[in-house]
Amino acid sequence: MKRATIEDVAALAGVSRQTVSRAINDKGEISPATKEKVMAAVQQLGYQPNRQAQSMVTQRTQTVGLVIPDISNLFFPEVARGVQDTARKHNYNVLLCNTDDDPDEEIRMLHSLAAQGVDGIIIIGNAADQVTTQTFADSYGPIVMVNRFFDHPNVNIIIVDNEQGAFLAVEHLIQQGHVKIGMLANKNFSRSQVRRVRGYEKALTENGIPYDEALIVGASPTLEGGYNALNQLLGEHPEITAVFTYNDLMGIGAIRAAHDLNKRVPQDLAVVGFDNIGLSSIFIPSLSSIHVDKYEIGQRAMNRILNMLDTPNKSFAPIELPVTLIPRESST
Amino acid sequence: MKRATIEDVAALAGVSRQTVSRAINDKGEISPATKEKVMAAVQQLGYQPNRQAQSMVTQRTQTVGLVIPDISNLFFPEVARGVQDTARKHNYNVLLCNTDDDPDEEIRMLHSLAAQGVDGIIIIGNAADQVTTQTFADSYGPIVMVNRFFDHPNVNIIIVDNEQGAFLAVEHLIQQGHVKIGMLANKNFSRSQVRRVRGYEKALTENGIPYDEALIVGASPTLEGGYNALNQLLGEHPEITAVFTYNDLMGIGAIRAAHDLNKRVPQDLAVVGFDNIGLSSIFIPSLSSIHVDKYEIGQRAMNRILNMLDTPNKSFAPIELPVTLIPRESST
DNA sequence: ACCTCCATCGTGAGCGTTCACGCCAAGTTT
DNA sequence: AAACTTGGCGTGAACGCTCACGATGGAGGT
């Protein structure tokens, strides 16, 4: 069974293609009577316009690319849902790309998305070849970056208040009486990584605790990364009684590592994470964290893309999302 | 900067469009010399063929739809990665759709994918309006279903050995000395749900333990669902010493619930889950589970789609994936 | 010298839309 | 009554590509 074309509808309704088009996209210039007639024919044939053909002439594919490190990382599914749900509301499709934090892979993904002809791109995460990004921003449509910085008329940014979040987390640990506070950081360079370290440092120094880089150990921002990093940190600095981790996955990995070392959490080691993923409230002990509205990030990113598409030359203010501390069992 | 077209390349290389096309898709009928010349022009202009235009004539969009309940559910990201990585290797794109286990939403998604013109569809999970599926299978391209059954030449299926998995899980609990074994089931109807209950029943009866439906309580297959379900089950049947859960998320929810009831796992309550998601080995206590190769599911589903696309009239055997028991702290 | 043949390349059409026009009749103005 | 407007609709072209042909030319055979 072949798919109906606009021509078929036109024939059945006894009008021209253009009239059918007018009826469907109701851009006026059509009488109610003929419109009804056309719509009946559309219904009867189950006609749906061919997206590819539409794209050819409108130069819009109704598709955006979403580039993330890894959808298996618990942070990103929620963001992706935010993007997808919003996209779908506006008849947009989302092409998901995983970079695994590999800059080369990211570049490949960007090229692939360009070839596919997406209307806009949302990029989250670390990797970033500045040159490629520049090229894209110059010759391409709207780009929204999350937790990354890039100054370009085609590029908008969304950031969460990483420094403040880290500050709140560490200050909380200090208020609980901790002094020897380590940090499990992200070994990959990223803007959020830098800001979270800065917040960590700020909380310490503002409370008269010397900042010691040796207490920061980097690892991959995963369960395993956190597990290994805590072992390393406690091996080198057994005096530590609390850790702030780059994200919740590392925090949970750290709790597990402490458990395997026969250390009780929080009595022997307090842990505070970042991102407040769904798992953290369930884990035993539940993990204190900095709440970030991940779904909202996705929503706002997608909406921003749509706005930029609507008004190409308007410039938009960066979006900064607030964070809050959620104290739980792992630190109280 | 406008994107280069095939015409631009042709002009620069001093040949015709067709020759450029021949050079790019190397379908023979071209001399090495001109091919080289064309490729140089392609390189120089950074030419990439327009996908929409290609689709118009080839009737292939190089895109497949992946319909899942919810990407936030830890089971699906791995499957999605399997699909995406495989797709990307073959120059395919993946359109991800979340149904939230809502049959109406699933139907809407299928229509949306049809309108988009995907080359094939992969569907995972429960919901299923038989009529719509039938319509699609009839008029549409290849469909691969995971853990669902549908007999149709256009439809291929991939199933994991759910019954055997459940059997292994429950038998394991019995071997640990448990007799009062409950089950936290999926309240949504699904093929895997039915099979896992059957495996549960089989293990009990084969070991001379009476099967009692009252020991099965249904809930949504999530952390919260497992949490609530265990509370309910222990409220009604405090004699229970072990539970088999529909999936790992429910298992972890159950462990958390037991913890909040001051029950020790596994001493007071043993738990075995299903799916072996990455989290289960990290959780405290780590969760025994039935291992399912989720990434492989995605890979095979995508490959099967490609096979069906290549040889439209060939019929393929269903794929059945084995499962294995991974005993961990929660039951030993 | 002629014809044949194959390798190489170009030409027109068409995929299904939308956009910029142009046309026509009926109503409105002067 | 002639001229002007306007709502309603149709026509050709264009988007960028591939496919089925047709054209060309030089190598080879007779």
XYZ file of C-alpha atoms (C1' of nucleotides) in Angstrom:
724
model
C 0.000 0.000 0.000
C 1.632 3.178 -1.133
C 1.511 6.281 0.910
C -0.849 8.979 -0.300
C 0.650 12.141 -1.736
C -0.715 15.628 -1.847
C -1.580 15.007 -5.459
C -3.864 12.134 -4.501
C -5.670 14.332 -2.036
C -5.969 17.101 -4.589
C -7.472 14.732 -7.108
C -9.954 13.288 -4.648
C -11.043 16.705 -3.418
C -11.112 18.138 -6.928
C -8.747 20.986 -6.179
C -5.105 21.865 -6.751
C -2.079 20.831 -4.709
C -1.666 24.346 -3.493
C -5.180 24.423 -2.141
C -4.558 21.221 -0.256
C -1.402 22.694 1.183
C -3.361 25.775 2.223
C -5.968 23.655 3.940
C -3.417 21.668 5.890
C -1.154 24.461 7.009
C -4.106 26.801 7.337
C -2.327 29.850 6.108
C -5.604 31.547 5.194
C -6.612 32.354 1.615
C -9.053 29.507 1.535
C -12.807 29.296 1.921
C -14.216 27.228 4.769
C -16.136 25.084 2.312
C -13.156 23.908 0.272
C -11.079 23.521 3.380
C -13.626 21.114 4.777
C -13.752 19.238 1.499
C -9.976 18.884 1.476
C -9.776 17.794 5.067
C -12.302 15.069 4.342
C -10.119 13.779 1.537
C -7.071 13.933 3.794
C -8.891 11.904 6.396
C -10.112 9.382 3.878
C -6.675 8.733 2.424
C -4.874 8.960 5.746
C -2.611 11.469 4.133
C 0.468 12.673 5.954
C 2.833 15.120 4.302
C 6.236 13.764 3.419
C 8.740 15.224 5.810
C 11.672 14.875 3.466
C 9.908 16.747 0.720
C 8.897 19.456 3.133
C 12.449 19.765 4.353
C 13.708 20.134 0.815
C 11.842 23.336 0.290
C 11.518 24.800 3.772
C 15.140 24.109 4.678
C 13.928 22.894 8.040
C 14.159 19.288 9.103
C 12.192 19.549 12.331
C 15.020 17.710 13.999
C 17.547 18.711 16.628
C 20.672 16.940 17.740
C 21.360 16.207 21.383
C 24.987 15.479 22.129
C 25.717 14.010 25.552
C 28.560 12.014 27.060
C 26.608 8.852 27.806
C 22.935 8.108 28.144
C 23.812 5.290 30.545
C 25.022 7.873 33.025
C 22.071 8.487 35.321
C 22.277 12.224 34.944
C 21.435 12.352 31.275
C 18.260 10.346 30.809
C 16.352 12.994 32.712
C 17.843 15.765 30.650
C 17.064 13.820 27.517
C 13.466 13.402 28.621
C 13.211 17.125 29.140
C 14.498 17.763 25.653
C 12.417 15.077 23.998
C 9.148 15.909 25.697
C 9.534 19.550 24.784
C 10.593 18.749 21.255
C 7.659 16.479 20.720
C 5.249 19.165 21.860
C 6.508 21.304 19.012
C 6.597 18.541 16.452
C 10.311 18.163 16.619
C 12.436 15.045 16.635
C 15.577 14.482 18.638
C 18.699 12.721 17.458
C 20.641 11.447 20.430
C 24.420 11.145 20.250
C 26.768 9.691 22.857
C 30.324 10.956 22.827
C 31.716 8.956 25.759
C 33.551 12.144 26.638
C 35.787 11.676 23.645
C 36.495 14.965 21.839
C 37.132 13.208 18.542
C 33.876 11.370 18.821
C 32.140 14.633 19.571
C 33.512 16.149 16.402
C 32.382 13.153 14.415
C 28.940 13.477 15.937
C 28.727 17.138 15.039
C 29.648 16.378 11.467
C 27.140 13.597 11.345
C 24.426 15.883 12.645
C 25.398 18.516 10.114
C 25.154 15.976 7.330
C 21.788 14.909 8.623
C 20.758 18.548 8.515
C 19.451 19.189 11.996
C 17.907 22.571 12.743
C 19.851 23.026 15.948
C 22.171 21.298 18.358
C 22.241 20.900 22.118
C 25.595 19.936 23.600
C 26.154 18.877 27.164
C 29.353 18.010 28.891
C 33.029 18.208 28.844
C 34.805 17.605 25.608
C 35.090 20.522 23.262
C 37.343 21.184 20.396
C 37.180 24.933 20.205
C 38.025 25.107 16.543
C 35.321 22.729 15.440
C 32.781 24.393 17.669
C 33.734 27.735 16.184
C 33.313 26.396 12.666
C 29.937 25.026 13.517
C 28.715 28.089 15.265
C 29.768 30.180 12.275
C 28.185 28.185 9.534
C 25.383 26.517 11.344
C 22.130 27.179 13.091
C 21.452 27.636 16.777
C 23.503 25.808 19.343
C 22.777 25.512 23.028
C 25.515 24.452 25.389
C 25.007 23.234 28.914
C 27.711 23.821 31.501
C 30.071 25.076 28.902
C 31.082 28.498 27.812
C 31.265 29.857 24.326
C 30.800 33.393 23.180
C 29.112 33.463 19.814
C 25.873 34.907 18.463
C 24.688 31.471 17.396
C 25.508 29.911 20.738
C 23.455 30.141 23.887
C 24.466 28.720 27.204
C 22.741 27.170 30.169
C 24.687 26.733 33.335
C 23.909 25.459 36.784
C 25.438 27.300 39.676
C 28.242 24.823 40.147
C 30.372 26.936 42.406
C 27.529 27.713 44.739
C 26.513 24.066 44.813
C 29.967 22.904 45.758
C 30.170 25.659 48.329
C 26.916 24.563 49.950
C 28.024 20.941 50.016
C 31.362 21.604 51.655
C 30.024 24.208 54.043
C 27.472 21.626 55.142
C 30.264 19.162 55.886
C 32.128 21.805 57.867
C 29.010 22.547 59.878
C 28.849 18.869 60.708
C 32.229 19.307 62.353
C 34.486 18.000 59.626
C 37.860 19.543 58.963
C 39.745 16.988 56.922
C 37.603 17.094 53.822
C 38.694 15.518 50.567
C 37.247 15.831 47.121
C 36.738 13.235 44.425
C 36.964 15.224 41.236
C 36.341 14.588 37.568
C 39.588 13.746 35.882
C 38.244 15.098 32.603
C 38.521 18.803 32.197
C 35.208 20.595 32.180
C 33.763 23.877 33.175
C 31.632 22.342 35.898
C 34.666 20.504 37.222
C 36.591 23.746 37.565
C 33.695 25.538 39.227
C 33.017 22.758 41.681
C 36.623 22.698 42.756
C 36.489 26.429 43.198
C 33.393 26.167 45.388
C 35.132 23.501 47.434
C 38.138 25.732 47.901
C 36.036 28.751 48.743
C 34.069 26.957 51.453
C 37.266 25.740 53.063
C 39.163 29.018 53.054
C 36.145 31.049 54.165
C 35.982 28.773 57.168
C 39.651 28.981 57.961
C 40.530 25.526 56.740
C 43.644 25.370 54.592
C 43.045 24.303 51.015
C 45.260 21.402 50.075
C 45.332 20.194 46.499
C 46.646 16.846 47.635
C 43.205 16.087 49.037
C 41.685 16.223 45.575
C 41.883 13.078 43.530
C 40.562 12.859 40.005
C 38.823 9.915 38.396
C 36.190 9.234 35.812
C 32.794 10.512 36.930
C 31.272 7.073 37.393
C 30.499 4.534 40.088
C 33.816 2.790 39.452
C 35.660 6.075 39.321
C 34.320 7.050 42.712
C 35.096 3.647 44.128
C 38.713 3.717 43.018
C 39.222 7.361 43.861
C 38.108 6.914 47.441
C 40.430 3.978 47.914
C 43.278 6.029 46.595
C 42.428 9.059 48.695
C 42.069 7.128 51.945
C 45.216 5.263 51.152
C 47.179 8.466 50.882
C 45.296 10.434 53.505
C 43.722 8.183 56.115
C 42.967 11.205 58.268
C 40.122 12.264 56.035
C 36.631 12.127 57.575
C 34.520 13.547 54.772
C 34.477 13.785 50.986
C 32.676 15.940 48.514
C 32.320 14.201 45.166
C 32.036 15.652 41.693
C 28.738 13.887 41.181
C 26.382 11.411 42.820
C 27.667 8.427 40.913
C 31.111 8.990 42.351
C 29.539 9.590 45.734
C 27.777 6.259 45.660
C 30.928 4.556 44.440
C 32.699 6.147 47.373
C 30.119 4.913 49.853
C 30.510 1.443 48.458
C 34.282 1.695 48.743
C 34.014 2.873 52.346
C 31.696 -0.027 53.055
C 34.204 -2.474 51.626
C 36.886 -0.888 53.828
C 34.665 -1.501 56.847
C 34.148 2.177 57.339
C 30.712 3.310 58.398
C 29.000 6.135 56.530
C 28.530 8.753 57.892
C 30.143 7.941 61.254
C 33.615 7.211 59.878
C 33.238 8.990 56.576
C 30.674 11.552 55.478
C 29.859 11.905 51.784
C 28.099 14.606 49.800
C 27.527 14.333 46.084
C 26.243 16.566 43.324
C 23.281 16.372 40.888
C 20.790 14.597 43.142
C 20.004 11.742 40.814
C 16.984 9.622 41.659
C 19.072 6.836 43.040
C 20.619 8.927 45.782
C 17.542 9.041 47.965
C 17.168 5.275 47.778
C 20.750 4.230 48.345
C 21.754 2.852 51.738
C 22.755 5.095 53.303
C 20.967 7.728 51.259
C 23.357 10.191 49.702
C 23.341 13.885 50.546
C 23.500 15.878 47.376
C 23.146 19.152 45.565
C 19.878 19.206 43.714
C 19.908 20.123 40.048
C 16.730 20.123 38.019
C 17.864 17.941 35.163
C 14.538 17.746 33.408
C 14.318 21.514 33.426
C 17.736 21.773 31.847
C 16.453 19.712 28.948
C 13.262 21.706 28.688
C 14.960 25.051 28.703
C 17.636 23.959 26.263
C 15.053 22.795 23.756
C 12.882 25.852 24.221
C 15.865 28.064 23.723
C 16.654 26.334 20.458
C 13.093 26.944 19.324
C 13.300 30.590 20.321
C 16.538 31.053 18.440
C 14.985 29.427 15.419
C 12.001 31.754 15.612
C 13.945 34.973 15.957
C 17.338 34.372 14.407
C 18.918 37.700 15.114
C 17.744 38.263 18.622
C 20.256 37.678 21.364
C 19.218 35.831 24.492
C 20.511 36.037 28.019
C 22.336 33.018 29.412
C 20.257 30.831 31.684
C 21.564 30.103 35.123
C 19.847 27.459 37.203
C 19.927 27.539 40.994
C 20.907 24.610 43.176
C 19.924 23.512 46.657
C 21.445 21.291 49.287
C 19.619 18.073 50.134
C 21.098 16.668 53.340
C 20.616 12.943 53.796
C 21.965 10.025 55.781
C 25.424 10.009 54.264
C 26.425 13.212 56.019
C 24.204 13.695 59.066
C 27.922 30.252 4.152
C 25.711 28.062 2.062
C 26.186 24.379 1.962
C 27.773 23.014 -1.183
C 25.589 21.025 -3.539
C 26.480 18.308 -5.943
C 26.231 20.900 -8.671
C 28.982 22.956 -7.101
C 31.243 19.973 -6.945
C 30.458 19.084 -10.525
C 31.312 22.576 -11.682
C 34.570 22.676 -9.768
C 35.659 19.276 -11.008
C 34.475 19.991 -14.528
C 32.170 16.978 -14.731
C 28.471 16.214 -14.505
C 26.365 15.648 -11.402
C 26.027 12.024 -12.253
C 29.768 11.576 -12.358
C 30.079 13.158 -8.952
C 27.428 10.830 -7.650
C 29.305 7.899 -9.132
C 32.515 8.987 -7.492
C 30.925 9.324 -4.091
C 28.890 6.161 -4.032
C 31.543 4.308 -5.989
C 29.166 2.249 -8.014
C 31.785 1.662 -10.709
C 31.541 3.056 -14.237
C 34.074 5.708 -13.485
C 37.766 6.043 -14.280
C 40.214 6.328 -11.381
C 41.455 9.642 -12.739
C 38.116 11.440 -12.730
C 37.170 9.876 -9.440
C 40.251 11.366 -7.887
C 39.512 14.719 -9.442
C 35.990 14.674 -8.079
C 37.052 13.618 -4.627
C 39.475 16.514 -4.522
C 36.650 18.902 -5.313
C 34.476 17.253 -2.667
C 37.221 17.717 -0.127
C 37.809 21.294 -1.102
C 34.180 22.295 -0.787
C 33.502 20.120 2.232
C 30.600 18.692 0.345
C 28.171 16.383 2.080
C 25.171 15.032 0.229
C 21.821 16.307 1.364
C 20.076 13.535 3.232
C 16.592 14.807 2.541
C 17.188 14.929 -1.163
C 18.646 11.455 -1.102
C 15.676 10.175 0.812
C 13.304 11.649 -1.707
C 14.570 9.469 -4.443
C 15.869 6.395 -2.653
C 12.830 6.111 -0.390
C 15.174 5.422 2.495
C 15.660 7.836 5.347
C 18.555 6.063 7.039
C 16.639 6.433 10.262
C 15.050 3.915 12.585
C 12.653 4.474 15.457
C 13.315 3.061 18.906
C 10.246 2.899 21.093
C 10.863 2.221 24.776
C 8.923 2.804 27.969
C 11.320 5.246 29.588
C 14.954 6.065 29.002
C 15.219 7.049 32.671
C 14.678 3.437 33.602
C 18.152 1.988 34.039
C 17.438 -0.966 31.821
C 16.964 0.982 28.636
C 19.983 3.233 28.283
C 22.150 0.189 27.696
C 19.773 -1.179 25.124
C 19.645 2.208 23.477
C 23.427 2.343 23.362
C 23.481 -1.036 21.669
C 21.030 0.178 19.071
C 22.690 3.517 18.533
C 26.229 2.254 18.298
C 25.205 -0.362 15.767
C 23.112 2.109 13.828
C 25.913 4.596 13.659
C 28.275 1.970 12.291
C 25.921 1.582 9.355
C 25.275 5.252 8.899
C 21.877 5.109 10.471
C 20.215 7.495 12.875
C 17.988 6.570 15.769
C 14.858 8.362 16.841
C 14.157 7.621 20.487
C 10.588 7.585 21.781
C 9.406 7.175 25.362
C 5.948 5.771 25.860
C 5.827 5.742 29.671
C 4.082 2.403 29.259
C 1.054 4.188 27.930
C -0.558 2.333 25.010
C -2.098 5.511 23.613
C 1.235 7.224 23.705
C 2.776 4.272 21.958
C 0.271 4.564 19.153
C 0.969 8.256 18.830
C 4.673 7.512 18.679
C 4.206 4.961 15.952
C 2.214 7.423 13.898
C 4.804 10.070 14.449
C 7.550 7.733 13.323
C 5.546 6.780 10.280
C 5.071 10.426 9.390
C 8.769 10.963 9.842
C 9.336 8.092 7.467
C 11.660 5.823 9.389
C 13.014 2.752 7.631
C 12.226 0.433 10.520
C 11.026 0.348 14.095
C 12.264 -1.347 17.247
C 9.729 -1.682 20.035
C 10.500 -2.754 23.559
C 8.170 -3.268 26.411
C 4.702 -3.799 27.501
C 2.020 -1.762 25.924
C 0.669 -2.963 22.644
C -2.464 -2.204 20.825
C -2.763 -5.246 18.611
C -4.826 -3.493 15.961
C -2.411 -0.633 15.480
C 0.547 -2.953 15.438
C -1.178 -5.043 12.818
C -1.833 -1.993 10.681
C 1.756 -0.959 10.943
C 3.181 -4.343 10.222
C 0.973 -4.590 7.160
C 1.746 -1.278 5.576
C 5.138 -0.572 6.929
C 8.688 -1.710 6.860
C 10.518 -4.027 9.217
C 9.644 -4.092 12.889
C 11.604 -5.758 15.654
C 9.930 -6.423 18.970
C 11.711 -7.235 22.178
C 9.999 -9.378 24.779
C 6.785 -9.282 22.889
C 5.129 -11.656 20.546
C 3.652 -10.927 17.174
C 3.354 -13.231 14.248
C 3.781 -11.317 11.016
C 6.200 -11.469 8.115
C 7.315 -7.895 8.732
C 7.827 -8.479 12.427
C 10.784 -10.154 14.042
C 11.118 -10.844 17.719
C 13.873 -10.962 20.260
C 13.173 -12.502 23.610
C 15.185 -13.184 26.708
C 14.543 -16.417 28.473
C 12.343 -14.889 31.122
C 10.889 -18.092 32.475
C 14.271 -19.718 32.892
C 15.619 -16.590 34.552
C 12.832 -16.470 37.084
C 13.221 -20.178 37.665
C 16.931 -19.792 38.393
C 16.292 -16.925 40.762
C 13.660 -18.679 42.801
C 15.452 -22.006 42.813
C 18.470 -20.188 44.176
C 16.365 -18.803 47.016
C 15.024 -22.249 47.762
C 18.543 -23.643 47.859
C 19.365 -20.980 50.425
C 16.730 -22.571 52.601
C 13.826 -20.244 51.965
C 10.284 -21.541 51.775
C 8.103 -18.484 52.178
C 9.043 -16.691 48.992
C 7.067 -13.753 47.704
C 7.216 -11.993 44.386
C 7.058 -8.326 43.520
C 5.552 -8.287 40.069
C 4.977 -5.734 37.373
C 1.445 -4.422 37.608
C 1.464 -3.703 33.878
C 0.684 -6.608 31.691
C 3.591 -7.760 29.595
C 4.930 -10.899 28.120
C 7.998 -10.861 30.311
C 5.814 -10.321 33.360
C 3.786 -13.427 32.539
C 6.859 -15.522 31.895
C 8.624 -14.454 35.029
C 5.622 -15.341 37.131
C 5.506 -18.703 35.419
C 9.170 -19.354 36.215
C 8.511 -18.379 39.807
C 5.618 -20.804 39.995
C 7.565 -23.580 38.304
C 10.510 -23.339 40.694
C 8.187 -23.490 43.680
C 6.087 -26.436 42.566
C 9.047 -28.416 41.301
C 10.483 -28.124 44.791
C 7.311 -29.085 46.530
C 6.415 -25.629 47.748
C 2.793 -24.628 47.241
C 2.249 -21.770 44.830
C 0.159 -19.036 46.410
C -0.991 -16.113 44.318
C -1.484 -14.053 47.428
C 2.268 -13.833 47.760
C 2.509 -11.935 44.501
C 1.951 -8.204 44.664
C 2.036 -6.006 41.607
C 3.407 -2.493 41.344
C 5.076 -0.273 38.815
C 8.506 -1.625 37.864
C 10.443 1.167 39.525
C 12.341 1.929 42.708
C 9.228 3.397 44.275
C 7.105 0.531 43.051
C 9.404 -1.982 44.689
C 9.523 0.042 47.872
C 5.758 0.226 48.194
C 5.180 -3.326 47.074
C 7.477 -4.773 49.698
C 5.786 -2.780 52.418
C 2.453 -4.075 51.279
C 3.645 -7.649 50.987
C 5.289 -7.749 54.405
C 2.258 -6.062 55.888
C -0.010 -8.811 54.609
C 2.448 -11.684 54.949
C 5.061 -11.051 57.635
C 6.153 -14.689 57.441
C 7.947 -14.082 54.161
C 11.739 -14.461 54.249
C 12.612 -13.926 50.593
C 11.343 -12.092 47.549
C 11.952 -12.378 43.861
C 11.333 -9.102 42.085
C 10.279 -8.406 38.524
C 13.392 -6.332 37.962
C 16.392 -4.907 39.757
C 14.861 -1.509 40.315
C 12.070 -3.104 42.298
C 14.625 -5.268 44.051
C 16.594 -2.257 45.176
C 13.413 -0.491 46.217
C 12.570 -3.572 48.231
C 15.951 -3.614 49.941
C 15.511 0.005 50.858
C 12.049 -0.729 52.222
C 13.385 -3.625 54.286
C 16.102 -1.364 55.598
C 13.523 1.218 56.651
C 11.587 -1.567 58.420
C 14.749 -2.460 60.321
C 15.021 -5.753 58.539
C 18.470 -6.922 57.584
C 19.141 -8.111 54.053
C 19.762 -10.974 53.534
C 19.495 -12.273 57.118
C 15.857 -11.288 57.626
C 14.902 -10.965 54.001
C 16.657 -12.260 50.903
C 16.136 -10.484 47.587
C 16.816 -11.508 44.012
C 16.113 -9.212 41.096
C 16.150 -9.477 37.335
C 18.117 -7.702 34.562
C 21.396 -7.190 36.401
C 21.635 -3.470 35.862
C 24.965 -1.860 36.616
C 23.777 -0.454 39.892
C 23.038 -3.847 41.420
C 26.645 -4.796 41.997
C 27.326 -1.503 43.763
C 24.292 -1.295 45.971
C 24.651 -2.074 49.659
C 23.992 -4.903 50.000
C 24.692 -5.811 46.397
C 21.676 -7.290 44.690
C 21.582 -10.831 43.359
C 20.154 -10.811 39.908
C 19.537 -12.550 36.636
C 21.960 -11.278 34.068
C 20.583 -10.090 30.746
C 22.874 -8.669 28.097
C 21.058 -5.437 27.452
C 23.603 -3.983 25.075
C 23.420 -7.122 23.004
C 19.655 -6.839 22.796
C 20.092 -3.440 21.233
C 22.791 -4.624 18.877
C 20.853 -7.614 17.664
C 17.654 -5.665 17.264
C 19.343 -3.084 15.084
C 21.218 -5.670 13.079
C 18.041 -7.559 12.509
C 16.387 -4.435 11.177
C 19.274 -3.973 8.763
C 19.052 -7.581 7.656
C 15.347 -7.281 7.036
C 15.963 -4.124 5.063
C 18.579 -5.876 2.946
C 16.553 -8.967 2.137
C 12.911 -7.958 2.402
C 11.356 -11.302 1.696
C 13.577 -13.543 3.707
C 12.197 -14.777 6.979
C 14.385 -14.804 10.046
C 14.355 -17.016 13.096
C 13.406 -15.414 16.401
C 16.341 -14.579 18.639
C 16.359 -15.956 22.140
C 18.932 -14.666 24.584
C 20.126 -16.784 27.512
C 20.252 -15.615 31.102
C 22.465 -16.453 34.038
C 22.165 -16.156 37.787
C 24.504 -13.734 39.545
C 24.344 -14.443 43.279
C 25.341 -11.500 45.459
C 25.066 -10.256 49.011
C 21.309 -9.776 49.032
C 20.631 -13.501 49.017
C 23.684 -15.303 50.337
C 38.510 1.282 -43.878
C 34.572 -0.203 -41.555
C 31.962 -1.970 -37.847
C 31.520 -3.493 -33.129
C 31.896 -3.019 -28.411
C 32.715 -1.504 -23.993
C 34.187 1.813 -20.812
C 33.159 6.336 -19.517
C 30.396 10.131 -19.050
C 26.215 13.436 -19.704
C 20.994 14.481 -19.979
C 16.296 14.604 -18.678
C 13.010 13.237 -15.628
C 11.189 12.617 -11.260
C 10.849 12.087 -5.917
C 6.662 15.336 -2.889
C 6.497 19.614 -1.182
C 6.073 24.906 -0.828
C 6.687 29.596 -2.685
C 6.061 33.365 -5.742
C 3.341 34.531 -8.903
C -0.792 35.066 -11.926
C -5.551 34.618 -12.986
C -10.493 35.195 -12.497
C -14.900 36.518 -10.899
C -17.472 39.178 -7.768
C -17.840 43.099 -5.101
C -16.573 48.082 -4.295
C -15.409 52.559 -5.547
C -15.442 56.907 -8.365
C -20.194 52.369 -16.438
C -15.389 52.002 -16.098
C -11.762 51.210 -12.972
C -10.060 49.362 -8.992
C -9.828 46.049 -5.211
C -9.871 41.453 -3.145
C -10.831 36.796 -1.761
C -10.134 32.352 -3.700
C -7.676 29.388 -6.309
C -4.285 27.297 -9.921
C 0.450 27.054 -12.367
C 5.266 26.672 -12.901
C 9.501 26.443 -10.742
C 12.578 25.073 -7.338
C 14.746 22.309 -3.374
C 19.245 18.453 -4.254
C 19.645 14.183 -5.358
C 19.547 9.367 -8.127
C 17.952 6.450 -11.875
C 17.273 5.038 -16.519
C 18.680 6.081 -20.474
C 21.503 8.002 -24.420
C 25.762 9.830 -26.291
C 30.694 9.717 -27.186
C 35.077 7.961 -28.258
C 38.861 4.994 -28.600
C 40.402 0.085 -28.735
C 39.947 -4.017 -31.111
C 38.474 -7.231 -34.786
C 37.526 -8.267 -39.732
